[in-house]
Amino acid sequence: MDGYTYLHLGETVDPDRYVICKYRVTSKLPIEKAADAIAAEQSTGTWTGISTLDPEIIGRLGARVTDISGDVITVGFPVEDFSVEVGSVPQILSVIAGNLFGLGALDGVRLEDVVFPREITSQFKGPKFGAEGIRRMLDRPEKPLVGTIVKPKIGLSPERTAQYVYEAGSGGLTNSKDDETLVDQAFCPIEDRTVMVSEVLDRLEEEGHRMIHAINVSARTDRIVELAERVQSWGARQIMVDVITCGFSAVQALAEDPSIKVPIHVHRTMHGAITKNPLHGVAMLPFTKLVRMCGGDALHIGTLGAGKMSADVHEDSNLGACLGDDVPYRGMMPVCSGGVYPGVVGAIVERSGFNVQIQAGGGVAGHPDGVRGGAMAMCQAVDAAYEGVPVQEYAETHRELRLALEKWGLK
Ligand code: RUB
């Protein structure tokens, strides 16, 4: 290439001075050559030697391949390669997850993990509420949160949406939310929906049950904060944003804007285009870390193998990335969602523990007794898991759970 090598195998780089990434690489090239090409492209090199590169630049700013284990390479990027601008995910992603995916010499390359030094983590603020803040709002300190996604995902009027939320709350659910494709369509204007849902949440509170509903504010960048402010003024207690379609900076803009005073539920629709192929793209883990840095208060991480969406083999690591104390931020509530029903709750809780939000759309609205019965069945399944009682035994004395198990079975 340019006469320089980016291979520094066996060297350890200072984790306070480097962003350290792990990539899984498939290539017809020997892996050392592929690794060298990645490190060059993502830092100071290109496809040919260039007269403008000198030992000083490459020594200071060149990426370093420090390890090759099987098909996984470890690359350290000097912290000086990153913007001094406060917390810029676009620039970070262009370094650690940019051109390399298009390199013709590689059949596949997947960013599996990234660890940031303090100099970068300190540029971000993390969640304003986080898992603990959401729990405080709900006055539910320990048990898993239990939620629903209003279904059908599009089609209900504001009145019917509010009715759905009321039934879900009277069945015991702590959370509900818009689905990812609903924002402000003519059949369900966001203002009417927010106002009517807020009214039923007030009614539930008067009846002694606290619940929050996330209104989806996913919109174009220049309008998203303004839209979130408006839904807040109409009574929203939580907002939702689709992070992959809107961008990490949208989450950050909402979280860091002092006018936004409600927690942010982060949906990850479209992530499958990037995360699903085990040999190419980006694993969910780096995305989870970035969402927490940007200030998401709750994030979908999949169902740990139990639901309808295909699971990442390393899905469990996202739990640690949501709640671990190795970063200077509040913990973010992990949300298990996608094809969930009462019979899979036990399998989820076994892997997630209790600090989790478990939510079901079809698994609530498809219950033989309707939304209220579906909500009760989900809560009963969570109670059984929390109390350590086998779900079938619990179902003997809980009709709604029994009906759900009869309809959908047990994982
Ligand atoms: C839930 C649903 C959500 C998924 C997305 O509906 O479809 O959008 O949670 O998946 P249902 P993920 O409960 O009827 O399946 O959370 O993995 O991003």
XYZ file of C-alpha atoms and ligand atoms in Angstrom:
429
model
C 0.000 0.000 0.000
C 2.033 2.964 1.197
C 5.036 1.134 2.576
C 3.754 1.436 6.114
C 2.184 -1.288 8.183
C -0.626 -0.925 10.659
C 0.104 -4.323 12.210
C 1.355 -4.093 15.787
C 0.525 -7.629 16.847
C 1.122 -8.402 20.502
C 1.309 -4.720 21.452
C -1.053 -3.396 24.081
C -2.471 0.045 23.518
C -3.405 2.352 26.377
C -7.207 2.052 26.823
C -7.235 5.690 27.988
C -5.752 6.827 24.649
C -7.420 4.484 22.156
C -10.889 3.508 20.950
C -10.621 -0.281 20.789
C -12.742 -2.200 18.271
C -13.223 -5.847 17.473
C -14.085 -6.828 13.896
C -14.968 -10.230 12.465
C -13.364 -10.465 9.026
C -13.981 -12.770 6.068
C -11.662 -12.341 3.124
C -9.794 -14.309 0.488
C -6.740 -12.282 1.502
C -4.577 -13.550 4.356
C -6.178 -12.066 7.472
C -3.082 -9.975 8.267
C -3.407 -8.222 4.899
C -7.136 -7.705 5.374
C -6.544 -6.285 8.868
C -3.838 -3.969 7.549
C -6.209 -2.725 4.811
C -8.968 -2.004 7.347
C -6.690 -0.120 9.734
C -5.178 1.870 6.850
C -8.515 2.812 5.265
C -10.033 3.861 8.572
C -7.111 6.005 9.664
C -4.219 7.419 7.626
C -3.879 5.150 4.560
C -5.577 4.414 1.288
C -5.261 1.840 -1.545
C -1.830 3.109 -2.681
C 1.222 4.734 -1.213
C 0.855 8.505 -0.966
C 3.608 11.096 -0.873
C 1.809 13.153 1.787
C 1.912 10.489 4.502
C 4.909 10.600 6.792
C 6.065 8.630 9.855
C 4.939 11.410 12.183
C 1.318 11.289 10.956
C 1.076 7.507 10.911
C 2.838 7.223 14.293
C 0.412 9.643 15.905
C -2.865 8.923 14.087
C -2.503 5.508 12.437
C -4.806 2.745 13.664
C -3.061 -0.253 15.225
C -4.007 -3.888 14.718
C -2.932 -5.358 18.025
C -4.435 -8.833 17.857
C -5.700 -11.421 15.393
C -7.557 -14.356 16.936
C -9.149 -16.631 14.347
C -11.327 -14.348 12.233
C -11.526 -11.576 14.852
C -9.116 -8.660 14.761
C -8.582 -5.980 17.410
C -7.918 -2.478 16.167
C -7.026 0.526 18.309
C -7.795 4.002 16.991
C -5.862 6.851 18.652
C -8.218 9.182 20.491
C -6.766 12.041 18.405
C -8.564 10.525 15.368
C -11.858 11.672 16.879
C -13.469 15.074 16.955
C -12.883 17.290 19.918
C -16.441 18.452 19.267
C -18.660 17.430 22.149
C -20.018 13.951 21.557
C -20.287 13.384 17.788
C -21.614 9.927 16.907
C -21.586 10.684 13.159
C -17.839 11.275 13.261
C -17.214 8.301 15.569
C -19.157 5.994 13.237
C -17.317 7.226 10.170
C -14.070 6.045 11.811
C -15.092 2.772 13.421
C -17.889 1.761 11.030
C -17.337 3.667 7.803
C -15.687 2.841 4.463
C -14.414 -0.556 5.640
C -17.772 -2.204 4.901
C -17.374 -1.409 1.222
C -13.791 -2.593 0.740
C -13.801 -4.924 -2.264
C -11.006 -7.075 -0.804
C -13.267 -8.160 2.044
C -16.143 -10.621 1.674
C -17.498 -9.505 5.006
C -16.584 -7.432 8.037
C -18.641 -6.967 11.164
C -18.025 -4.556 14.022
C -18.641 -6.780 17.047
C -17.710 -4.458 19.921
C -16.186 -1.114 20.773
C -14.727 0.244 24.004
C -14.324 4.000 24.359
C -11.762 5.806 26.523
C -12.898 8.288 29.179
C -11.925 11.195 26.953
C -14.788 10.202 24.663
C -17.347 8.871 27.161
C -17.034 12.123 29.086
C -18.232 14.055 26.003
C -21.645 12.392 26.365
C -24.229 12.786 29.107
C -26.073 9.447 29.033
C -29.700 8.974 30.133
C -31.476 11.753 32.039
C -33.863 9.258 33.670
C -32.543 5.797 32.880
C -33.969 2.580 34.273
C -34.143 3.955 37.821
C -35.841 7.175 36.747
C -38.516 5.287 34.815
C -39.065 2.977 37.789
C -39.435 6.008 40.081
C -42.064 7.510 37.770
C -43.971 4.230 37.914
C -43.382 3.622 41.613
C -42.227 0.104 40.737
C -38.798 -0.402 42.271
C -38.088 -4.083 41.585
C -40.437 -6.098 39.441
C -39.957 -6.210 35.674
C -41.928 -3.512 33.854
C -44.688 -4.962 31.690
C -45.763 -3.180 28.557
C -47.694 -3.328 25.336
C -47.311 -1.958 21.842
C -50.710 -0.728 20.670
C -51.849 -3.042 17.876
C -52.694 -2.901 15.060
C -49.571 -0.805 14.626
C -51.501 1.532 12.331
C -55.232 1.978 11.938
C -56.724 2.833 15.320
C -58.208 6.289 15.845
C -57.043 8.412 18.807
C -60.190 7.344 20.713
C -59.547 3.653 20.112
C -55.853 4.053 20.943
C -56.772 5.663 24.254
C -59.337 2.938 24.935
C -56.639 0.300 24.261
C -54.265 2.039 26.694
C -56.983 2.271 29.339
C -57.775 -1.441 29.074
C -54.069 -2.309 29.158
C -53.599 -0.196 32.277
C -56.652 -1.548 34.028
C -55.238 -5.006 33.339
C -52.091 -3.958 35.227
C -49.548 -2.971 32.568
C -47.007 -0.338 33.559
C -46.084 0.758 30.021
C -47.569 1.142 26.600
C -46.270 2.676 23.424
C -46.911 3.662 19.850
C -45.443 1.324 17.271
C -42.565 2.390 15.056
C -44.619 3.240 11.964
C -47.141 5.458 13.742
C -46.296 9.141 14.128
C -48.823 11.633 12.767
C -51.034 10.015 10.143
C -54.422 11.451 9.213
C -56.272 8.507 10.791
C -54.568 9.154 14.145
C -53.279 12.725 14.527
C -50.509 12.919 17.092
C -52.082 15.810 19.015
C -55.445 14.095 19.474
C -53.764 10.791 20.315
C -51.450 12.350 22.887
C -54.251 14.319 24.556
C -56.624 11.349 24.726
C -53.976 8.909 25.939
C -52.902 11.411 28.611
C -56.500 11.683 29.807
C -56.810 7.929 30.278
C -53.434 7.813 32.052
C -54.789 10.475 34.451
C -57.942 8.415 34.922
C -55.890 5.298 35.680
C -53.837 7.282 38.184
C -57.025 8.465 39.926
C -58.031 4.803 40.097
C -54.705 4.001 41.766
C -52.654 2.689 38.833
C -49.623 4.468 37.437
C -48.681 3.897 33.810
C -46.767 5.713 31.057
C -47.199 5.642 27.284
C -44.457 6.522 24.782
C -45.591 8.762 21.921
C -43.515 8.246 18.764
C -41.932 11.554 17.719
C -39.669 10.089 15.007
C -39.426 12.881 12.457
C -37.002 14.875 10.339
C -33.975 16.126 12.255
C -34.816 19.814 12.175
C -38.278 19.241 13.652
C -37.843 16.429 16.154
C -37.136 18.477 19.287
C -39.968 20.850 18.474
C -42.351 17.922 17.969
C -41.241 16.394 21.275
C -41.847 19.715 23.024
C -45.320 19.853 21.537
C -46.269 16.307 22.588
C -45.005 17.130 26.079
C -47.237 20.194 26.168
C -50.165 17.943 25.174
C -49.451 15.731 28.179
C -47.034 13.004 27.012
C -45.219 11.288 29.880
C -42.708 9.533 27.611
C -41.569 9.901 24.008
C -40.272 7.323 21.550
C -37.728 7.663 18.768
C -36.614 5.215 16.062
C -32.833 5.477 16.425
C -31.626 3.900 13.199
C -33.990 5.811 10.912
C -33.668 9.140 12.800
C -30.022 8.773 13.813
C -28.126 8.680 17.101
C -27.904 12.460 17.063
C -31.694 12.647 17.221
C -31.659 10.708 20.498
C -28.857 12.933 21.753
C -30.628 16.138 20.702
C -33.759 15.072 22.571
C -31.897 13.879 25.659
C -29.666 16.934 25.938
C -32.328 19.535 25.270
C -33.296 21.012 28.650
C -36.880 21.498 27.458
C -37.413 17.722 27.184
C -38.456 16.532 30.607
C -39.751 13.018 29.883
C -37.884 9.732 29.329
C -36.995 8.546 25.830
C -37.961 5.055 24.710
C -35.670 4.028 21.845
C -36.923 1.686 19.123
C -34.400 0.197 16.685
C -36.488 -0.467 13.586
C -34.295 -1.217 10.506
C -31.430 -2.406 12.697
C -31.849 -5.897 11.174
C -30.478 -4.583 7.849
C -27.230 -3.874 9.678
C -27.117 -6.328 12.596
C -28.613 -9.560 11.248
C -25.779 -10.949 9.116
C -23.287 -12.589 11.525
C -20.419 -11.925 9.083
C -21.144 -8.369 7.966
C -22.419 -5.110 9.389
C -22.546 -3.994 12.990
C -23.613 -6.113 15.965
C -26.271 -4.657 18.261
C -23.722 -4.244 21.074
C -21.968 -1.115 19.692
C -25.388 0.405 18.939
C -26.545 -0.261 22.503
C -23.441 1.451 23.867
C -23.981 4.471 21.601
C -27.683 4.814 22.465
C -26.833 4.853 26.172
C -24.105 7.452 25.582
C -26.582 9.595 23.638
C -29.139 9.477 26.427
C -31.735 6.826 25.552
C -33.624 5.875 28.725
C -34.934 2.524 27.424
C -33.835 0.516 24.387
C -35.100 -2.526 22.518
C -32.478 -5.248 22.716
C -34.444 -8.249 21.434
C -36.025 -11.111 23.322
C -32.914 -13.090 24.226
C -33.967 -15.854 21.858
C -37.597 -16.082 22.933
C -39.581 -13.990 20.436
C -40.383 -13.449 16.745
C -37.308 -11.494 15.668
C -34.081 -13.367 14.965
C -31.680 -13.231 17.875
C -28.078 -12.169 17.899
C -25.917 -14.943 19.375
C -24.438 -12.374 21.738
C -27.754 -10.727 22.653
C -27.072 -11.173 26.371
C -24.125 -8.781 26.163
C -26.601 -5.977 25.469
C -27.995 -6.352 28.980
C -24.572 -5.472 30.373
C -24.247 -2.605 27.900
C -27.599 -1.214 29.119
C -27.033 -1.576 32.833
C -23.301 -2.111 33.483
C -21.410 0.343 35.683
C -18.265 0.484 33.511
C -19.449 3.765 31.957
C -20.203 7.067 33.688
C -23.942 7.083 32.940
C -27.221 6.043 34.483
C -28.357 2.542 33.499
C -30.713 2.289 30.520
C -33.803 0.059 30.753
C -33.430 -2.976 28.441
C -36.666 -3.666 26.563
C -37.470 -7.198 25.417
C -40.033 -7.045 22.647
C -41.025 -8.712 19.391
C -43.271 -11.787 19.364
C -43.576 -11.878 23.158
C -46.517 -13.654 24.867
C -47.068 -14.838 28.437
C -45.569 -18.283 27.786
C -42.135 -16.806 26.940
C -41.905 -14.413 29.895
C -40.234 -17.009 32.139
C -37.560 -17.746 29.503
C -36.806 -14.024 29.154
C -36.637 -13.327 32.901
C -34.369 -16.336 33.403
C -31.785 -14.591 31.206
C -32.522 -10.933 31.881
C -33.205 -10.891 35.607
C -35.830 -8.466 36.920
C -34.387 -5.170 35.703
C -36.088 -5.331 32.330
C -39.171 -4.118 30.487
C -41.042 -6.954 28.818
C -43.636 -5.945 26.271
C -46.099 -7.624 23.962
C -48.331 -6.333 21.180
C -49.960 -9.380 19.620
C -49.384 -11.226 22.895
C -51.763 -8.756 24.590
C -54.245 -7.785 21.867
C -54.561 -11.402 20.684
C -55.750 -12.725 24.044
C -59.140 -14.473 23.955
C -60.449 -12.017 26.587
C -59.208 -8.934 24.704
C -56.684 -6.281 25.708
C -57.538 -6.185 29.422
C -57.349 -9.981 29.699
C -54.111 -9.979 27.685
C -52.593 -7.377 29.979
C -53.616 -9.401 33.031
C -52.101 -12.565 31.551
C -48.778 -10.792 30.881
C -48.719 -9.398 34.438
C -49.553 -12.803 35.872
C -46.706 -14.379 33.884
C -44.333 -11.723 35.217
C -45.610 -12.231 38.780
C -45.058 -15.994 38.454
C -41.473 -15.419 37.276
C -40.873 -12.835 40.015
C -42.215 -15.110 42.717
C -40.380 -18.140 41.309
C -43.601 -20.119 40.814
C -43.775 -22.395 37.729
C -46.025 -20.603 35.234
C -48.305 -23.619 34.710
C -48.871 -23.881 38.445
C -49.617 -20.130 38.610
C -52.076 -20.550 35.732
C -54.157 -23.008 37.769
C -55.404 -20.087 39.848
C -55.166 -17.330 37.218
C -57.696 -17.665 34.420
C -56.209 -15.105 31.996
C -52.785 -16.736 32.146
C -54.331 -20.167 31.646
C -56.174 -18.951 28.520
C -52.961 -17.436 27.145
C -51.020 -20.662 27.705
C -53.813 -22.627 26.041
C -53.687 -20.328 22.992
C -49.955 -19.798 22.546
C -48.249 -22.471 24.631
C -45.110 -22.256 26.714
C -41.507 -21.713 25.639
C -43.840 -5.786 18.708
C -43.119 -5.318 17.517
C -41.992 -4.365 17.756
C -40.761 -5.203 17.895
C -39.527 -4.830 17.118
O -45.076 -6.383 18.372
O -43.360 -5.715 16.401
O -41.925 -3.369 16.817
O -40.492 -5.119 19.252
O -38.475 -5.710 17.384
P -45.460 -7.874 18.793
P -37.199 -5.355 18.285
O -45.371 -7.948 20.286
O -46.866 -8.052 18.283
O -44.480 -8.788 18.128
O -37.736 -4.985 19.628
O -36.403 -6.597 18.291
O -36.503 -4.211 17.657
